[in-house]
Coordinates of C-alpha atoms in Angstrom, one line a residue:
M1206 CA -10.9 12.6 67.3
Q1207 CA -12.5 11.4 64.2
W1208 CA -11.2 12.4 60.8
S1209 CA -14.7 13.6 59.8
D1210 CA -14.6 15.9 63.0
S1211 CA -11.3 17.3 62.1
L1212 CA -12.5 17.9 58.3
S1213 CA -15.6 19.7 59.6
I1214 CA -13.6 21.9 62.0
G1215 CA -11.1 22.7 59.2
V1216 CA -13.9 23.7 56.7
K1217 CA -15.5 25.9 59.4
G1218 CA -12.2 27.6 60.1
L1219 CA -11.7 28.4 56.4
L1220 CA -15.1 29.7 56.0
L1221 CA -14.8 32.0 58.9
R1222 CA -11.9 33.6 57.2
K1223 CA -13.2 33.7 53.6
L1224 CA -11.1 36.5 52.1
R1225 CA -7.9 35.2 53.6
S1226 CA -8.7 31.7 52.5
L1227 CA -9.5 33.0 48.9
L1228 CA -6.3 35.1 48.8
S1229 CA -4.2 32.1 49.9
T1230 CA -5.9 29.9 47.2
L1231 CA -4.9 32.4 44.4
G1232 CA -1.2 31.5 44.4
I1233 CA -1.9 27.7 43.9
V1234 CA -4.5 28.6 41.3
F1235 CA -2.2 30.5 39.0
G1236 CA 0.6 28.0 39.7
V1237 CA -1.5 25.0 38.7
A1238 CA -2.9 26.7 35.6
A1239 CA 0.6 27.7 34.6
V1240 CA 2.0 24.1 34.9
L1241 CA -1.2 22.7 33.1
S1242 CA -1.1 25.1 30.2
M1243 CA 2.5 24.6 29.7
M1244 CA 2.1 20.7 29.7
S1245 CA -0.7 21.2 27.2
I1246 CA 1.3 23.2 24.8
G1247 CA 4.1 20.6 25.1
E1248 CA 1.6 17.7 24.5
G1249 CA 0.1 19.6 21.5
A1250 CA 3.5 20.1 20.0
R1251 CA 4.2 16.3 20.4
R1252 CA 1.0 15.2 18.7
E1253 CA 1.5 17.6 15.9
A1254 CA 5.1 16.6 15.3
S1255 CA 3.9 12.9 15.3
E1256 CA 1.2 13.7 12.8
Q1257 CA 3.5 15.4 10.4
I1258 CA 5.9 12.5 10.5
K1259 CA 3.1 10.0 9.9
L1260 CA 2.1 12.0 6.7
L1261 CA 5.7 11.6 5.4
G1262 CA 5.8 8.0 6.5
T1263 CA 7.6 6.7 9.6
N1264 CA 9.8 4.4 7.7
N1265 CA 10.7 6.9 5.0
I1266 CA 13.9 8.6 3.9
R1267 CA 13.9 11.8 2.2
I1268 CA 16.8 13.0 -0.1
K1269 CA 16.2 16.8 -0.8
Q1270 CA 18.0 19.0 -3.4
L1271 CA 20.0 21.9 -1.8
Q1272 CA 20.3 25.3 -3.5
L1273 CA 24.0 26.1 -3.5
T1274 CA 25.3 29.7 -3.7
G1275 CA 28.7 31.2 -3.9
E1276 CA 31.9 29.1 -3.7
K1277 CA 29.8 25.9 -3.2
R1278 CA 27.9 26.4 -6.4
E1279 CA 31.1 27.2 -8.3
E1280 CA 32.6 24.0 -7.0
A1281 CA 29.5 22.0 -8.1
E1282 CA 29.8 23.5 -11.6
R1283 CA 33.5 22.8 -11.7
R1284 CA 32.9 19.0 -10.7
F1285 CA 29.8 18.8 -13.2
S1286 CA 27.4 17.9 -10.4
K1287 CA 23.9 18.5 -11.6
G1288 CA 22.2 17.9 -8.3
L1289 CA 19.5 15.5 -7.9
T1290 CA 18.3 13.7 -11.0
Y1291 CA 16.0 11.1 -12.1
E1292 CA 18.8 8.8 -12.7
D1293 CA 19.8 9.1 -9.0
A1294 CA 16.4 7.6 -8.1
L1295 CA 16.9 4.9 -10.7
L1296 CA 20.4 4.0 -9.3
I1297 CA 19.1 4.0 -5.7
Q1298 CA 16.5 1.6 -6.7
E1299 CA 18.8 -0.7 -8.5
R1300 CA 21.3 -0.7 -5.6
F1301 CA 18.6 -1.4 -2.9
P1302 CA 16.2 -3.8 -4.6
A1303 CA 14.7 -4.7 -1.0
L1304 CA 13.3 -1.2 -0.7
R1305 CA 9.5 -1.1 -0.6
G1306 CA 9.7 1.8 -2.9
V1307 CA 11.8 4.8 -4.4
T1308 CA 10.1 7.7 -6.0
P1309 CA 11.5 10.9 -7.5
L1310 CA 9.5 14.1 -7.0
K1311 CA 9.7 17.2 -9.2
F1312 CA 7.6 20.2 -8.0
V1313 CA 6.4 22.9 -10.5
E1314 CA 3.6 25.6 -9.9
A1315 CA 1.5 25.8 -13.0
E1316 CA -2.0 27.2 -13.9
V1317 CA -4.6 24.6 -14.1
R1318 CA -7.6 25.2 -16.3
F1319 CA -10.8 23.3 -17.1
E1320 CA -13.4 25.0 -19.2
G1321 CA -14.2 28.3 -17.4
R1322 CA -12.5 27.4 -14.2
Q1323 CA -8.9 27.8 -13.4
G1324 CA -6.5 28.0 -10.5
V1325 CA -2.8 27.5 -9.6
A1326 CA -1.9 24.0 -8.3
Q1327 CA 1.5 22.4 -7.5
V1328 CA 2.4 20.0 -10.2
V1329 CA 4.2 17.0 -9.0
G1330 CA 6.1 14.8 -11.4
T1331 CA 6.5 11.3 -9.7
S1332 CA 6.5 7.5 -10.3
P1333 CA 4.0 4.7 -9.6
E1334 CA 5.8 3.9 -6.3
Y1335 CA 4.5 7.2 -4.8
E1336 CA 1.4 5.6 -3.4
E1337 CA 3.4 3.0 -1.6
V1338 CA 6.1 5.4 -0.3
T1339 CA 3.6 8.0 1.0
N1340 CA 0.8 5.7 1.7
F1341 CA -1.5 8.1 -0.1
R1342 CA -3.9 6.3 -2.3
V1343 CA -6.2 6.9 -5.3
V1344 CA -9.8 6.8 -4.4
E1345 CA -11.2 7.1 -8.1
G1346 CA -9.5 5.8 -11.1
R1347 CA -5.8 4.9 -11.2
F1348 CA -2.4 6.2 -10.4
I1349 CA 0.6 6.6 -12.7
T1350 CA 1.8 3.4 -14.2
H1351 CA 5.1 2.4 -15.6
F1352 CA 3.6 2.6 -19.2
D1353 CA 2.9 6.3 -18.5
L1354 CA 6.5 6.9 -17.5
R1355 CA 7.9 4.9 -20.6
D1356 CA 5.7 6.8 -23.1
T1357 CA 5.9 10.2 -21.2
K1358 CA 2.1 10.3 -21.3
N1359 CA 0.0 13.5 -20.6
V1360 CA -2.0 12.0 -17.8
C1361 CA -2.7 13.5 -14.5
I1362 CA -4.1 12.4 -11.1
L1363 CA -6.0 15.3 -9.1
G1364 CA -5.8 16.2 -5.5
S1365 CA -9.2 16.2 -3.7
E1366 CA -9.2 20.0 -3.4
V1367 CA -8.0 20.7 -7.0
K1368 CA -10.8 18.3 -8.3
Q1369 CA -13.4 20.3 -6.1
E1370 CA -12.1 23.5 -7.3
L1371 CA -12.2 22.6 -11.0
F1372 CA -15.1 20.1 -11.2
G1373 CA -17.2 20.6 -8.1
Y1374 CA -19.5 17.6 -7.9
R1375 CA -19.1 16.7 -11.5
E1376 CA -17.2 13.6 -12.7
A1377 CA -13.6 14.3 -13.3
L1378 CA -12.3 11.0 -14.8
D1379 CA -11.5 11.0 -18.4
A1380 CA -11.9 14.8 -18.7
T1381 CA -9.2 16.8 -20.5
L1382 CA -7.7 19.8 -18.7
R1383 CA -4.9 22.3 -19.4
I1384 CA -1.8 22.3 -17.2
G1385 CA 0.5 25.2 -18.3
E1386 CA 0.5 24.9 -22.1
G1387 CA -0.2 21.1 -22.3
L1388 CA -3.5 19.1 -22.3
F1389 CA -3.8 16.3 -19.8
K1390 CA -6.2 13.6 -19.3
V1391 CA -7.5 13.0 -15.7
V1392 CA -7.1 9.3 -15.0
G1393 CA -7.6 9.5 -11.2
V1394 CA -8.4 11.4 -8.0
M1395 CA -6.6 11.0 -4.8
E1396 CA -8.3 10.3 -1.4
P1397 CA -8.7 13.5 0.9
K1398 CA -5.8 13.9 3.2
V1399 CA -6.2 15.7 6.6
I1400 CA -3.5 18.4 6.8
R1401 CA -3.5 20.7 9.9
E1402 CA -1.4 23.8 9.8
G1403 CA 0.3 24.2 13.0
R1404 CA 3.4 25.9 14.5
T1405 CA 5.6 22.8 14.9
T1406 CA 8.2 22.8 12.1
V1407 CA 9.9 19.4 12.5
I1408 CA 9.6 19.1 8.7
K1409 CA 7.7 21.0 6.2
V1410 CA 4.6 19.2 5.1
R1411 CA 2.8 20.5 2.0
N1412 CA -1.0 20.3 1.5
M1413 CA -1.2 17.3 -0.8
N1414 CA -4.8 17.9 -1.5
K1415 CA -3.8 20.8 -3.8
D1416 CA -1.4 18.6 -5.9
V1417 CA -1.7 17.3 -9.5
Y1418 CA 0.4 14.4 -10.2
I1419 CA 1.9 13.6 -13.6
P1420 CA 4.6 11.2 -14.7
V1421 CA 8.0 12.3 -13.8
T1422 CA 9.3 11.8 -17.4
T1423 CA 6.5 13.9 -18.6
A1424 CA 7.3 16.7 -15.9
L1425 CA 11.0 16.6 -17.0
R1426 CA 10.2 17.0 -20.7
R1427 CA 7.5 19.7 -20.3
F1428 CA 9.3 21.6 -17.4
P1429 CA 12.9 21.3 -18.2
R1430 CA 15.6 22.1 -15.7
T1431 CA 16.5 25.7 -15.0
E1432 CA 18.5 27.5 -12.2
D1433 CA 15.2 28.0 -10.3
S1434 CA 13.9 24.5 -11.2
P1435 CA 16.3 21.7 -11.0
G1436 CA 15.6 18.2 -12.5
V1437 CA 14.3 16.6 -9.4
E1438 CA 13.7 18.4 -5.9
E1439 CA 13.3 15.3 -3.9
I1440 CA 13.7 11.5 -3.8
A1441 CA 11.6 9.5 -1.3
L1442 CA 12.6 6.1 -0.1
R1443 CA 10.6 3.6 2.1
V1444 CA 12.3 0.8 3.9
S1445 CA 10.5 -2.4 5.2
Q1446 CA 11.6 -2.1 8.8
A1447 CA 12.5 0.9 11.1
E1448 CA 16.0 -0.6 11.9
D1449 CA 16.8 -0.4 8.2
L1450 CA 16.6 3.5 8.3
A1451 CA 20.0 4.4 9.5
P1452 CA 22.1 1.8 7.5
T1453 CA 20.1 2.7 4.4
A1454 CA 20.6 6.3 4.8
R1455 CA 24.3 5.9 5.3
L1456 CA 24.7 3.9 2.1
T1457 CA 22.5 6.2 0.2
K1458 CA 24.9 9.0 1.1
E1459 CA 27.8 7.1 0.1
I1460 CA 26.3 6.3 -3.4
L1461 CA 25.2 9.9 -3.9
G1462 CA 28.6 11.0 -2.8
Q1463 CA 30.2 9.1 -5.7
T1464 CA 27.6 10.1 -8.4
H1465 CA 27.8 13.8 -7.4
R1466 CA 31.6 13.6 -7.3
G1467 CA 31.8 14.7 -3.6
V1468 CA 29.7 17.8 -3.9
E1469 CA 27.1 17.9 -1.1
D1470 CA 24.1 19.6 -3.2
Y1471 CA 21.6 17.4 -1.4
E1472 CA 20.8 16.4 2.1
V1473 CA 19.4 13.1 3.5
L1474 CA 16.7 13.4 6.0
V1475 CA 15.1 10.6 8.2
P1476 CA 11.8 11.9 9.6
E1477 CA 12.0 9.3 12.4
E1478 CA 15.3 10.9 13.5
L1479 CA 13.9 14.3 13.1
L1480 CA 10.9 13.4 15.4
A1481 CA 13.1 12.0 17.9
Q1482 CA 15.3 15.3 17.9
A1483 CA 12.1 17.4 18.0
Q1484 CA 10.8 15.4 21.0
R1485 CA 14.2 15.9 22.9
T1486 CA 14.0 19.5 22.4
Q1487 CA 10.3 19.7 23.4
R1488 CA 11.3 17.8 26.6
L1489 CA 13.8 20.3 27.4
F1490 CA 11.4 23.1 26.6
N1491 CA 8.8 21.4 28.9
I1492 CA 11.3 21.1 31.8
V1493 CA 12.2 24.8 31.5
M1494 CA 8.8 26.1 31.3
G1495 CA 7.5 23.6 33.9
S1496 CA 10.3 24.9 36.3
I1497 CA 9.2 28.5 35.6
A1498 CA 5.5 27.6 36.4
G1499 CA 6.6 25.6 39.4
I1500 CA 8.2 28.8 40.9
S1501 CA 4.7 30.3 41.1
L1502 CA 3.5 27.2 42.9
L1503 CA 6.6 27.7 45.4
V1504 CA 5.5 31.3 45.9
G1505 CA 2.0 30.3 46.4
G1506 CA 3.1 27.6 49.0
I1507 CA 5.1 30.2 50.9
G1508 CA 2.1 32.4 51.0
I1509 CA -0.1 29.7 52.3
M1510 CA 2.6 29.0 55.0
N1511 CA 2.7 32.6 56.0
I1512 CA -1.2 32.8 56.3
M1513 CA -1.3 29.4 58.3
L1514 CA 1.3 30.7 60.8
A1515 CA -0.9 33.9 61.3
N1516 CA -3.9 31.7 61.7
V1517 CA -1.8 29.8 64.5
S1518 CA -1.1 33.0 66.3
E1519 CA -4.7 34.3 66.1
R1520 CA -6.1 31.0 67.2
T1521 CA -3.7 30.3 70.1
R1522 CA -6.4 30.6 72.7
E1523 CA -8.6 28.2 70.7
I1524 CA -5.8 25.7 70.6
G1525 CA -5.4 25.9 74.3
I1526 CA -9.1 25.3 74.9
R1527 CA -9.2 22.2 72.6
R1528 CA -6.0 20.9 74.4
A1529 CA -7.7 21.4 77.6
I1530 CA -10.8 19.5 76.8
G1531 CA -8.9 16.5 75.6
A1532 CA -7.4 17.1 72.0
T1533 CA -4.0 15.6 71.5
K1534 CA -1.1 17.1 69.7
G1535 CA -2.0 14.9 66.7
D1536 CA -5.5 16.1 66.5
I1537 CA -4.2 19.7 66.4
M1538 CA -1.7 19.0 63.8
V1539 CA -4.3 17.0 61.6
Q1540 CA -6.6 20.0 61.8
F1541 CA -4.2 22.5 60.6
L1542 CA -2.8 20.1 57.9
I1543 CA -6.4 19.6 56.7
E1544 CA -7.1 23.3 56.3
T1545 CA -4.1 23.8 54.3
V1546 CA -4.6 20.8 52.0
L1547 CA -8.2 21.9 51.6
I1548 CA -6.9 25.4 50.4
C1549 CA -4.5 23.8 48.0
L1550 CA -7.0 21.2 46.6
A1551 CA -9.6 24.0 46.0
G1552 CA -6.7 26.0 44.5
G1553 CA -5.8 23.0 42.4
A1554 CA -9.3 22.3 41.1
L1555 CA -9.8 26.1 40.1
G1556 CA -6.2 26.0 38.7
I1557 CA -7.1 22.9 36.4
L1558 CA -10.2 24.8 35.2
L1559 CA -8.2 27.9 34.4
G1560 CA -5.4 26.0 33.0
L1561 CA -7.8 24.2 30.5
G1562 CA -9.3 27.6 29.6
M1563 CA -5.8 29.1 29.2
A1564 CA -4.9 26.4 26.8
K1565 CA -8.2 26.7 24.8
A1566 CA -7.5 30.5 24.5
I1567 CA -4.0 29.7 23.1
T1568 CA -5.4 27.3 20.5
L1569 CA -8.1 29.9 19.4
Y1570 CA -6.2 33.0 19.5
A1571 CA -2.5 32.0 19.0
R1572 CA -3.3 29.1 16.6
W1573 CA -1.1 26.8 18.6
E1574 CA -2.1 23.3 18.9
T1575 CA -2.6 22.1 22.6
G1576 CA -3.5 18.7 23.9
F1577 CA -4.4 17.3 27.3
S1578 CA -3.5 14.0 29.0
L1579 CA -5.1 12.5 32.1
A1580 CA -1.6 12.1 33.5
G1581 CA -1.0 15.8 33.1
V1582 CA -4.2 16.8 35.0
L1583 CA -3.4 14.3 37.9
I1584 CA 0.0 15.6 38.1
A1585 CA -1.1 19.1 38.4
F1586 CA -3.7 18.2 41.1
G1587 CA -1.3 16.0 42.9
T1588 CA 1.3 18.8 43.1
S1589 CA -1.2 21.1 44.5
A1590 CA -2.0 18.6 47.3
S1591 CA 1.7 18.0 47.9
V1592 CA 2.3 21.7 48.2
G1593 CA -0.4 21.8 50.8
L1594 CA 1.3 19.0 52.8
L1595 CA 4.6 20.3 52.4
F1596 CA 4.0 24.0 53.4
G1597 CA 1.4 23.1 55.9
L1598 CA 3.6 20.9 57.9
F1599 CA 5.6 23.5 59.8
P1600 CA 2.6 25.7 60.9
A1601 CA 0.7 22.5 61.8
R1602 CA 3.6 21.3 63.9
R1603 CA 4.0 24.6 65.4
A1604 CA 0.4 24.6 66.6
A1605 CA 0.7 21.2 68.1
Q1606 CA 3.6 22.1 70.0
L1607 CA 2.0 25.0 71.9
N1608 CA 1.8 24.7 75.7
P1609 CA -1.8 24.3 76.6
V1610 CA -1.4 26.5 79.8
Q1611 CA 0.4 29.3 77.9
A1612 CA -2.1 29.2 75.1
L1613 CA -5.1 29.5 77.5
R1614 CA -3.5 32.7 79.0
F1615 CA -2.8 34.1 75.5
E1616 CA -4.7 37.4 74.8

């Protein structure tokens, strides 16, 4: 018998039992949809984490100030450790001349006013190396220079959203605005940066479009150290090659351990390592969730096998007639396998559509980033076909093994 004939007979057999075929398909539909939606959540989380790390810089090291409490804080005071300082950044720069850049960061929330407009922005005290370290460039004017640091000048560079909020479409360069209680001259505007707020918390990424940049020396003078506002909250380093990340981070810890007299009031973060850790966790999450989703596919496959066994019993006389007019065991087996695979392929196609819709709904209503890959769709579709072959094999074999004479006598 030709494959086309077996396919035609299989389709007719399914259409004769539409409701049963539909109910058999549902288990595969929901199983494939669950697998695909879980894979889309995992893919979305992976992409989001990668974008966060790119914003920070893949070859960067971050040294962050820790807020100590209790005994640790008393120990820091006893050992005269002041936390991160501008001098720490200068020392690291001196010890590692091969670094592409070292920049201190001091964050202060302050009111920003220009003529009748005002708003609250995050003031970032930093150095000229900030552009190189973060790969975040000025689009108009210039950035902070070493002369600005030396002379503690009152100059500022605006993030794109701050510029829009205060100036709209007017020219901002050379304007004088008030930051806190001081007057600052605008010397530059930063390029817009795409910041997507998601659920992945590999590392916190602030909206740099809302920042106002001033020389770190000016920030330290105008916003002196307090308990709530330390000298420097962060120091960012950028190495030339990825293989230099681990040794540079280790040596940085040793240097700071000496200058801070053994007090760990800071932490050294390597975004590349954080990304790798997040991806390992995500893979484990995908395996667990995929296994749970796979159970529904297993249940659907068992349901299909039961339905096909019932079909074999109901169609015993039909099988006997076909055997009597020349159909071989292989023909009977192929026919029932085709019917099972058709059910699973139809369920797989509907499941893919449902899975895409579920992922879209998750993005819209749960605000959770999702993503799709061709490999994920092919895996889901291939899995549904494999389920059909696996769970259709036993009923098909049972139908092929029926005795033609006994099948003809079956009532």
